[in-house]
Every structure is written in structure tokens, then in C-alpha cells.
């Protein structure tokens, strides 16, 4: 499969840190290739069982450890240090003009809350190249088990609570429109029980697709394209 899209990545365990100073011949690790599936379709189901995922390029992000440099960092949130930090593998593929991202997160205590940063999930930014501003402004994409009071949900810590999706292409916690779904959609699976303090979990997987054309990227260019994307787990 051809490598068609280069994804620049800022990765963090909780909050994005500052980049280290550049130096001569410095090896960068803040990018990864998104391989073109050459017409092969993927099923958005949060499973990642298609053969294309097995050969997809990936990055590894471990909680409480520095990840891809430059741009990576970590910070303990909520007033306590994680006793079992997440281990995350994130893979990238290109299907037509859609960037597919698969994140497998090893975690023994999957859950959420109405309180900010007392939950699991992925906070991402896809730079909005469809706008004229440069540097391109961030387009936030948030999929997590955070259900604040503003969501209207009265059971944010219910057993097996689903993940919530909010972003620049969503309207709060309301049901998305077809156009919003076209821009960004996701599915997830959980190996364990969400919001259980008595059962040990194994982890969760999130599978997403982003419409690059709607965000101002052109993957049909002869030299490919660079997609500006970052994540905080």
C-alpha cells in the first residue's frame, strides 16, 4: 500500500507540553504515515480487525512518560498520580479522503464522571485548514466518558455508560446532523465494565474517521499531504 498522508502528532498523557529546542540533525518523532488502503474499505465498528490495520503505522503513548518528540509531555490531573498508567497504541490509515484513526488503550479502571479530568477518553485537535487563518486554528474533537451537568445527563457514572462525542463539528451533546457525522464519526469497544470500582478492566478501543476535505486538506496532491493532528489521552 502506498503511503499518502503524513500525520504530524503532538501526544500527551494529560496535557500537551512544550516542544524541546531544535538542534542540528535532530531526529523528529512527532509524525507518522497514514497508509493508503488503495480502495479497500473499513468497517467503523471499534474492532480494528481488518488486515489493513495490522500493517498500519503507529505511535505508542504511555502515561507518565514522554512520548513522540517534539511536542509531547504528561501531567497528573485530579490531585493524584495514576497507579496503572494507560498504554496506548494509535494507528493511522487513509481511505479515499478520509483519515482513519484507531486507538487501543490498555486501562484497568475505565470510567467517567461529571467532573472534568475524572474520566477516560481522547481530546484531539485537527487543524482547520479550510479557514484562511495561518497558523491554522485548532478544531477540537473530544470523545470521552465525560458527561458534565451541561450535557443534561443525570447518570454520568452509570455502569457501562457510552462515550460522548463533542467537537467543533458538533452542537454540544445534541444528536449530530448528517453533515457533522460526515466530518467526524467514531465507534468504540470496551474490554471490561465501564464505571465499576469492583471489576478490573483490560482496556478500550476507539475507531474514528475524519473527512480531510471538509477540513481543508487535499490528499490527491502528487506529493501527498501533511495533516496536523494532536491528541491528549
PDB file of C-alpha atoms in Angstrom:
ATOM      1  CA  UNK A   1       0.000   0.000   0.000  1.00  0.00           C
ATOM      2  CA  UNK A   2       1.216   3.494  -0.778  1.00  0.00           C
ATOM      3  CA  UNK A   3       1.987   5.934   1.951  1.00  0.00           C
ATOM      4  CA  UNK A   4      -0.018   9.011   1.031  1.00  0.00           C
ATOM      5  CA  UNK A   5      -0.535  11.166   4.113  1.00  0.00           C
ATOM      6  CA  UNK A   6       1.925  12.306   6.729  1.00  0.00           C
ATOM      7  CA  UNK A   7       0.284  12.986  10.080  1.00  0.00           C
ATOM      8  CA  UNK A   8       2.110  15.310  12.454  1.00  0.00           C
ATOM      9  CA  UNK A   9       1.398  14.340  16.037  1.00  0.00           C
ATOM     10  CA  UNK A  10       1.538  16.025  19.415  1.00  0.00           C
ATOM     11  CA  UNK A  11       0.871  13.433  22.088  1.00  0.00           C
ATOM     12  CA  UNK A  12       0.359  13.709  25.808  1.00  0.00           C
ATOM     13  CA  UNK A  13      -0.738  11.690  28.806  1.00  0.00           C
ATOM     14  CA  UNK A  14      -2.930  14.506  30.054  1.00  0.00           C
ATOM     15  CA  UNK A  15      -1.903  17.993  28.944  1.00  0.00           C
ATOM     16  CA  UNK A  16       0.223  18.896  25.939  1.00  0.00           C
ATOM     17  CA  UNK A  17       3.691  20.073  26.904  1.00  0.00           C
ATOM     18  CA  UNK A  18       6.138  22.374  25.197  1.00  0.00           C
ATOM     19  CA  UNK A  19       8.458  21.273  22.423  1.00  0.00           C
ATOM     20  CA  UNK A  20      12.134  20.831  23.146  1.00  0.00           C
ATOM     21  CA  UNK A  21      14.599  23.207  21.485  1.00  0.00           C
ATOM     22  CA  UNK A  22      15.606  22.236  17.969  1.00  0.00           C
ATOM     23  CA  UNK A  23      19.180  21.308  17.146  1.00  0.00           C
ATOM     24  CA  UNK A  24      21.236  20.303  14.143  1.00  0.00           C
ATOM     25  CA  UNK A  25      20.363  16.876  12.698  1.00  0.00           C
ATOM     26  CA  UNK A  26      17.681  16.405  15.353  1.00  0.00           C
ATOM     27  CA  UNK A  27      15.607  13.272  14.719  1.00  0.00           C
ATOM     28  CA  UNK A  28      11.901  14.033  14.915  1.00  0.00           C
ATOM     29  CA  UNK A  29       9.386  11.507  16.201  1.00  0.00           C
ATOM     30  CA  UNK A  30       6.240  13.642  16.040  1.00  0.00           C
ATOM     31  CA  UNK A  31       4.909  12.251  12.768  1.00  0.00           C
ATOM     32  CA  UNK A  32       3.595   9.005  11.360  1.00  0.00           C
ATOM     33  CA  UNK A  33       2.497   7.821   7.908  1.00  0.00           C
ATOM     34  CA  UNK A  34      -1.141   7.050   7.129  1.00  0.00           C
ATOM     35  CA  UNK A  35      -1.015   4.233   4.584  1.00  0.00           C
ATOM     36  CA  UNK A  36      -3.458   4.315   1.678  1.00  0.00           C
ATOM     37  CA  UNK A  37      -5.741   1.262   1.646  1.00  0.00           C
ATOM     38  CA  UNK A  38      -5.932   1.543  -2.170  1.00  0.00           C
ATOM     39  CA  UNK A  39      -9.692   1.203  -2.304  1.00  0.00           C
ATOM     40  CA  UNK A  40     -10.127  -1.360   0.468  1.00  0.00           C
ATOM     41  CA  UNK A  41     -12.984  -0.303   2.740  1.00  0.00           C
ATOM     42  CA  UNK A  42     -13.040  -0.394   6.525  1.00  0.00           C
ATOM     43  CA  UNK A  43     -15.986  -1.010   8.827  1.00  0.00           C
ATOM     44  CA  UNK A  44     -16.454   1.617  11.537  1.00  0.00           C
ATOM     45  CA  UNK A  45     -17.156  -0.664  14.497  1.00  0.00           C
ATOM     46  CA  UNK A  46     -14.364  -0.099  17.032  1.00  0.00           C
ATOM     47  CA  UNK A  47     -12.826  -3.534  16.419  1.00  0.00           C
ATOM     48  CA  UNK A  48      -9.837  -2.871  14.084  1.00  0.00           C
ATOM     49  CA  UNK A  49      -9.932  -6.405  12.706  1.00  0.00           C
ATOM     50  CA  UNK A  50      -9.365  -5.618   9.004  1.00  0.00           C
ATOM     51  CA  UNK A  51      -5.974  -6.740   7.654  1.00  0.00           C
ATOM     52  CA  UNK A  52      -5.098  -3.122   6.780  1.00  0.00           C
ATOM     53  CA  UNK A  53      -4.957  -2.243  10.474  1.00  0.00           C
ATOM     54  CA  UNK A  54      -2.384  -4.991  11.073  1.00  0.00           C
ATOM     55  CA  UNK A  55       0.134  -3.212   8.817  1.00  0.00           C
ATOM     56  CA  UNK A  56      -0.809   0.379   9.671  1.00  0.00           C
ATOM     57  CA  UNK A  57       1.928   2.653  11.001  1.00  0.00           C
ATOM     58  CA  UNK A  58       1.507   3.569  14.655  1.00  0.00           C
ATOM     59  CA  UNK A  59       2.729   5.547  17.623  1.00  0.00           C
ATOM     60  CA  UNK A  60       2.864   4.396  21.261  1.00  0.00           C
ATOM     61  CA  UNK A  61       1.876   6.688  24.128  1.00  0.00           C
ATOM     62  CA  UNK A  62       2.425   5.584  27.726  1.00  0.00           C
ATOM     63  CA  UNK A  63       1.011   7.506  30.638  1.00  0.00           C
ATOM     64  CA  UNK A  64       3.547   9.336  32.838  1.00  0.00           C
ATOM     65  CA  UNK A  65       6.200   9.003  30.122  1.00  0.00           C
ATOM     66  CA  UNK A  66       7.418  11.410  27.464  1.00  0.00           C
ATOM     67  CA  UNK A  67       6.107  10.355  24.064  1.00  0.00           C
ATOM     68  CA  UNK A  68       6.896  11.493  20.499  1.00  0.00           C
ATOM     69  CA  UNK A  69       9.300  14.443  20.438  1.00  0.00           C
ATOM     70  CA  UNK A  70       8.948  17.349  19.901  1.00  0.00           C
ATOM     71  CA  UNK A  71       5.623  18.289  21.423  1.00  0.00           C
ATOM     72  CA  UNK A  72       4.942  15.508  23.919  1.00  0.00           C
ATOM     73  CA  UNK A  73       4.515  15.677  27.663  1.00  0.00           C
ATOM     74  CA  UNK A  74       2.434  14.479  30.595  1.00  0.00           C
ATOM     75  CA  UNK A  75       0.829  15.828  33.740  1.00  0.00           C
ATOM     76  CA  UNK A  76      -1.057  14.219  36.614  1.00  0.00           C
ATOM     77  CA  UNK A  77      -4.574  15.603  36.920  1.00  0.00           C
ATOM     78  CA  UNK A  78      -7.218  15.379  39.626  1.00  0.00           C
ATOM     79  CA  UNK A  79      -4.833  15.678  42.559  1.00  0.00           C
ATOM     80  CA  UNK A  80      -3.384  12.157  42.441  1.00  0.00           C
ATOM     81  CA  UNK A  81      -0.948  10.112  40.376  1.00  0.00           C
ATOM     82  CA  UNK A  82      -2.144   7.199  38.266  1.00  0.00           C
ATOM     83  CA  UNK A  83      -1.231   3.840  39.794  1.00  0.00           C
ATOM     84  CA  UNK A  84      -1.746   1.997  36.499  1.00  0.00           C
ATOM     85  CA  UNK A  85      -0.926   4.473  33.683  1.00  0.00           C
ATOM     86  CA  UNK A  86      -2.505   3.950  30.280  1.00  0.00           C
ATOM     87  CA  UNK A  87      -0.640   2.213  27.474  1.00  0.00           C
ATOM     88  CA  UNK A  88      -1.956   3.413  24.116  1.00  0.00           C
ATOM     89  CA  UNK A  89      -1.242   2.369  20.523  1.00  0.00           C
ATOM     90  CA  UNK A  90      -2.595   4.715  17.849  1.00  0.00           C
ATOM     91  CA  UNK A  91      -2.729   3.692  14.180  1.00  0.00           C
ATOM     92  CA  UNK A  92      -3.497   5.656  11.017  1.00  0.00           C
ATOM     93  CA  UNK A  93      -4.927   4.743   7.596  1.00  0.00           C
ATOM     94  CA  UNK A  94      -6.207   6.646   4.562  1.00  0.00           C
ATOM     95  CA  UNK A  95      -9.417   5.599   2.781  1.00  0.00           C
ATOM     96  CA  UNK A  96     -10.135   7.984  -0.081  1.00  0.00           C
ATOM     97  CA  UNK A  97     -10.180  11.439   1.514  1.00  0.00           C
ATOM     98  CA  UNK A  98     -10.917  10.035   4.961  1.00  0.00           C
ATOM     99  CA  UNK A  99      -8.268   9.776   7.671  1.00  0.00           C
ATOM    100  CA  UNK A 100      -8.961   6.748   9.856  1.00  0.00           C
ATOM    101  CA  UNK A 101      -7.510   6.628  13.378  1.00  0.00           C
ATOM    102  CA  UNK A 102      -7.569   3.567  15.621  1.00  0.00           C
ATOM    103  CA  UNK A 103      -6.630   3.917  19.294  1.00  0.00           C
ATOM    104  CA  UNK A 104      -6.198   0.891  21.550  1.00  0.00           C
ATOM    105  CA  UNK A 105      -5.820   1.906  25.201  1.00  0.00           C
ATOM    106  CA  UNK A 106      -4.819  -0.540  27.940  1.00  0.00           C
ATOM    107  CA  UNK A 107      -6.502   0.556  31.156  1.00  0.00           C
ATOM    108  CA  UNK A 108      -7.558  -1.341  34.291  1.00  0.00           C
ATOM    109  CA  UNK A 109     -10.102   1.252  35.500  1.00  0.00           C
ATOM    110  CA  UNK A 110     -12.236   2.536  32.645  1.00  0.00           C
ATOM    111  CA  UNK A 111     -14.792   5.132  33.602  1.00  0.00           C
ATOM    112  CA  UNK A 112     -16.059   8.656  33.668  1.00  0.00           C
ATOM    113  CA  UNK A 113     -17.603  11.421  35.688  1.00  0.00           C
ATOM    114  CA  UNK A 114     -19.378  14.742  35.554  1.00  0.00           C
ATOM    115  CA  UNK A 115     -16.163  16.315  36.905  1.00  0.00           C
ATOM    116  CA  UNK A 116     -13.559  17.471  34.382  1.00  0.00           C
ATOM    117  CA  UNK A 117     -10.482  15.230  34.039  1.00  0.00           C
ATOM    118  CA  UNK A 118     -12.021  12.478  36.175  1.00  0.00           C
ATOM    119  CA  UNK A 119     -12.699  10.380  33.109  1.00  0.00           C
ATOM    120  CA  UNK A 120     -11.051   8.404  30.305  1.00  0.00           C
ATOM    121  CA  UNK A 121     -11.002   9.428  26.671  1.00  0.00           C
ATOM    122  CA  UNK A 122      -9.226  11.247  23.863  1.00  0.00           C
ATOM    123  CA  UNK A 123      -9.045  15.016  23.411  1.00  0.00           C
ATOM    124  CA  UNK A 124      -7.856  15.771  19.860  1.00  0.00           C
ATOM    125  CA  UNK A 125      -7.255  18.716  17.577  1.00  0.00           C
ATOM    126  CA  UNK A 126      -7.389  18.624  13.786  1.00  0.00           C
ATOM    127  CA  UNK A 127      -6.079  21.946  12.455  1.00  0.00           C
ATOM    128  CA  UNK A 128      -8.709  23.663  10.325  1.00  0.00           C
ATOM    129  CA  UNK A 129      -7.001  24.305   7.005  1.00  0.00           C
ATOM    130  CA  UNK A 130     -10.327  25.189   5.374  1.00  0.00           C
ATOM    131  CA  UNK A 131     -10.020  28.569   7.127  1.00  0.00           C
ATOM    132  CA  UNK A 132      -7.731  31.319   5.862  1.00  0.00           C
ATOM    133  CA  UNK A 133      -6.022  31.929   9.195  1.00  0.00           C
ATOM    134  CA  UNK A 134      -2.392  30.873   9.486  1.00  0.00           C
ATOM    135  CA  UNK A 135      -1.260  29.226  11.627  1.00  0.00           C
ATOM    136  CA  UNK A 136      -4.435  27.207  11.126  1.00  0.00           C
ATOM    137  CA  UNK A 137      -6.686  27.271  14.215  1.00  0.00           C
ATOM    138  CA  UNK A 138      -7.417  24.035  16.083  1.00  0.00           C
ATOM    139  CA  UNK A 139     -10.628  22.095  15.562  1.00  0.00           C
ATOM    140  CA  UNK A 140     -11.282  20.253  18.810  1.00  0.00           C
ATOM    141  CA  UNK A 141     -12.608  16.677  18.751  1.00  0.00           C
ATOM    142  CA  UNK A 142     -13.425  15.128  22.124  1.00  0.00           C
ATOM    143  CA  UNK A 143     -14.559  11.537  22.698  1.00  0.00           C
ATOM    144  CA  UNK A 144     -14.671  10.529  26.344  1.00  0.00           C
ATOM    145  CA  UNK A 145     -16.706   9.396  29.332  1.00  0.00           C
ATOM    146  CA  UNK A 146     -17.167  12.994  30.478  1.00  0.00           C
ATOM    147  CA  UNK A 147     -20.842  13.831  30.992  1.00  0.00           C
ATOM    148  CA  UNK A 148     -20.965  17.281  32.671  1.00  0.00           C
ATOM    149  CA  UNK A 149     -24.124  18.798  34.060  1.00  0.00           C
ATOM    150  CA  UNK A 150     -24.392  20.938  30.915  1.00  0.00           C
ATOM    151  CA  UNK A 151     -24.934  17.732  28.913  1.00  0.00           C
ATOM    152  CA  UNK A 152     -28.320  17.263  30.538  1.00  0.00           C
ATOM    153  CA  UNK A 153     -27.386  13.733  31.595  1.00  0.00           C
ATOM    154  CA  UNK A 154     -28.370  12.767  35.136  1.00  0.00           C
ATOM    155  CA  UNK A 155     -26.401   9.489  35.370  1.00  0.00           C
ATOM    156  CA  UNK A 156     -22.830  10.363  34.348  1.00  0.00           C
ATOM    157  CA  UNK A 157     -21.348   7.423  36.289  1.00  0.00           C
ATOM    158  CA  UNK A 158     -23.818   4.735  35.257  1.00  0.00           C
ATOM    159  CA  UNK A 159     -22.451   1.232  34.659  1.00  0.00           C
ATOM    160  CA  UNK A 160     -21.435   0.757  31.003  1.00  0.00           C
ATOM    161  CA  UNK A 161     -22.112   4.395  30.185  1.00  0.00           C
ATOM    162  CA  UNK A 162     -21.396   5.140  26.485  1.00  0.00           C
ATOM    163  CA  UNK A 163     -18.756   7.613  25.387  1.00  0.00           C
ATOM    164  CA  UNK A 164     -19.759  11.171  24.486  1.00  0.00           C
ATOM    165  CA  UNK A 165     -18.626  12.941  21.297  1.00  0.00           C
ATOM    166  CA  UNK A 166     -18.277  16.724  21.243  1.00  0.00           C
ATOM    167  CA  UNK A 167     -16.244  18.919  18.915  1.00  0.00           C
ATOM    168  CA  UNK A 168     -16.092  21.925  16.628  1.00  0.00           C
ATOM    169  CA  UNK A 169     -18.365  19.971  14.233  1.00  0.00           C
ATOM    170  CA  UNK A 170     -20.911  19.069  16.926  1.00  0.00           C
ATOM    171  CA  UNK A 171     -23.568  21.069  18.752  1.00  0.00           C
ATOM    172  CA  UNK A 172     -22.862  20.378  22.386  1.00  0.00           C
ATOM    173  CA  UNK A 173     -24.247  16.998  23.447  1.00  0.00           C
ATOM    174  CA  UNK A 174     -27.103  17.079  20.928  1.00  0.00           C
ATOM    175  CA  UNK A 175     -27.597  14.425  18.263  1.00  0.00           C
ATOM    176  CA  UNK A 176     -25.314  15.180  15.289  1.00  0.00           C
ATOM    177  CA  UNK A 177     -26.544  16.169  11.853  1.00  0.00           C
ATOM    178  CA  UNK A 178     -25.637  14.117   8.745  1.00  0.00           C
ATOM    179  CA  UNK A 179     -23.039  16.755   7.808  1.00  0.00           C
ATOM    180  CA  UNK A 180     -21.463  16.585  11.260  1.00  0.00           C
ATOM    181  CA  UNK A 181     -21.307  12.797  11.066  1.00  0.00           C
ATOM    182  CA  UNK A 182     -19.665  13.052   7.653  1.00  0.00           C
ATOM    183  CA  UNK A 183     -16.922  15.251   9.098  1.00  0.00           C
ATOM    184  CA  UNK A 184     -16.210  13.014  12.098  1.00  0.00           C
ATOM    185  CA  UNK A 185     -17.640   9.727  13.288  1.00  0.00           C
ATOM    186  CA  UNK A 186     -16.443   7.075  15.721  1.00  0.00           C
ATOM    187  CA  UNK A 187     -17.226   3.750  17.356  1.00  0.00           C
ATOM    188  CA  UNK A 188     -15.685   2.077  20.388  1.00  0.00           C
ATOM    189  CA  UNK A 189     -15.490  -1.241  22.187  1.00  0.00           C
ATOM    190  CA  UNK A 190     -14.675  -1.921  25.840  1.00  0.00           C
ATOM    191  CA  UNK A 191     -12.846  -4.912  27.259  1.00  0.00           C
ATOM    192  CA  UNK A 192     -14.304  -4.717  30.744  1.00  0.00           C
ATOM    193  CA  UNK A 193     -17.019  -2.806  32.598  1.00  0.00           C
ATOM    194  CA  UNK A 194     -17.239   0.981  32.455  1.00  0.00           C
ATOM    195  CA  UNK A 195     -17.626   2.768  35.804  1.00  0.00           C
ATOM    196  CA  UNK A 196     -17.153  -0.288  38.005  1.00  0.00           C
ATOM    197  CA  UNK A 197     -14.958   0.107  41.102  1.00  0.00           C
ATOM    198  CA  UNK A 198     -15.011  -3.614  41.855  1.00  0.00           C
ATOM    199  CA  UNK A 199     -14.169  -5.170  38.476  1.00  0.00           C
ATOM    200  CA  UNK A 200     -10.778  -4.831  36.817  1.00  0.00           C
ATOM    201  CA  UNK A 201     -10.843  -3.803  33.148  1.00  0.00           C
ATOM    202  CA  UNK A 202      -8.421  -4.552  30.315  1.00  0.00           C
ATOM    203  CA  UNK A 203      -8.891  -1.544  28.076  1.00  0.00           C
ATOM    204  CA  UNK A 204     -10.892   0.072  25.299  1.00  0.00           C
ATOM    205  CA  UNK A 205     -10.576   0.710  21.560  1.00  0.00           C
ATOM    206  CA  UNK A 206     -11.766   3.734  19.606  1.00  0.00           C
ATOM    207  CA  UNK A 207     -12.037   3.747  15.807  1.00  0.00           C
ATOM    208  CA  UNK A 208     -12.599   7.094  14.078  1.00  0.00           C
ATOM    209  CA  UNK A 209     -12.693   8.654  10.654  1.00  0.00           C
ATOM    210  CA  UNK A 210     -12.177  12.324   9.735  1.00  0.00           C
ATOM    211  CA  UNK A 211     -13.178  13.908   6.412  1.00  0.00           C
ATOM    212  CA  UNK A 212      -9.956  15.657   5.408  1.00  0.00           C
ATOM    213  CA  UNK A 213     -11.564  17.568   2.530  1.00  0.00           C
ATOM    214  CA  UNK A 214     -14.046  19.265   4.877  1.00  0.00           C
ATOM    215  CA  UNK A 215     -11.067  20.365   6.969  1.00  0.00           C
ATOM    216  CA  UNK A 216      -9.148  21.863   4.045  1.00  0.00           C
ATOM    217  CA  UNK A 217      -6.695  19.052   3.253  1.00  0.00           C
ATOM    218  CA  UNK A 218      -6.070  17.722  -0.263  1.00  0.00           C
ATOM    219  CA  UNK A 219      -4.707  14.177  -0.215  1.00  0.00           C
ATOM    220  CA  UNK A 220      -4.809  13.928  -4.019  1.00  0.00           C
ATOM    221  CA  UNK A 221      -1.744  16.157  -4.451  1.00  0.00           C
ATOM    222  CA  UNK A 222       1.207  14.379  -6.122  1.00  0.00           C
ATOM    223  CA  UNK A 223       3.383  14.913  -3.067  1.00  0.00           C
ATOM    224  CA  UNK A 224       0.726  13.827  -0.617  1.00  0.00           C
ATOM    225  CA  UNK A 225      -0.431  15.950   2.293  1.00  0.00           C
ATOM    226  CA  UNK A 226       0.580  16.817   5.844  1.00  0.00           C
ATOM    227  CA  UNK A 227      -2.275  16.579   8.345  1.00  0.00           C
ATOM    228  CA  UNK A 228      -1.911  18.492  11.610  1.00  0.00           C
ATOM    229  CA  UNK A 229      -3.463  16.389  14.362  1.00  0.00           C
ATOM    230  CA  UNK A 230      -2.767  16.023  18.056  1.00  0.00           C
ATOM    231  CA  UNK A 231      -4.127  14.055  20.983  1.00  0.00           C
ATOM    232  CA  UNK A 232      -4.255  14.075  24.751  1.00  0.00           C
ATOM    233  CA  UNK A 233      -5.261  10.748  26.361  1.00  0.00           C
TER     234      UNK A 233
END
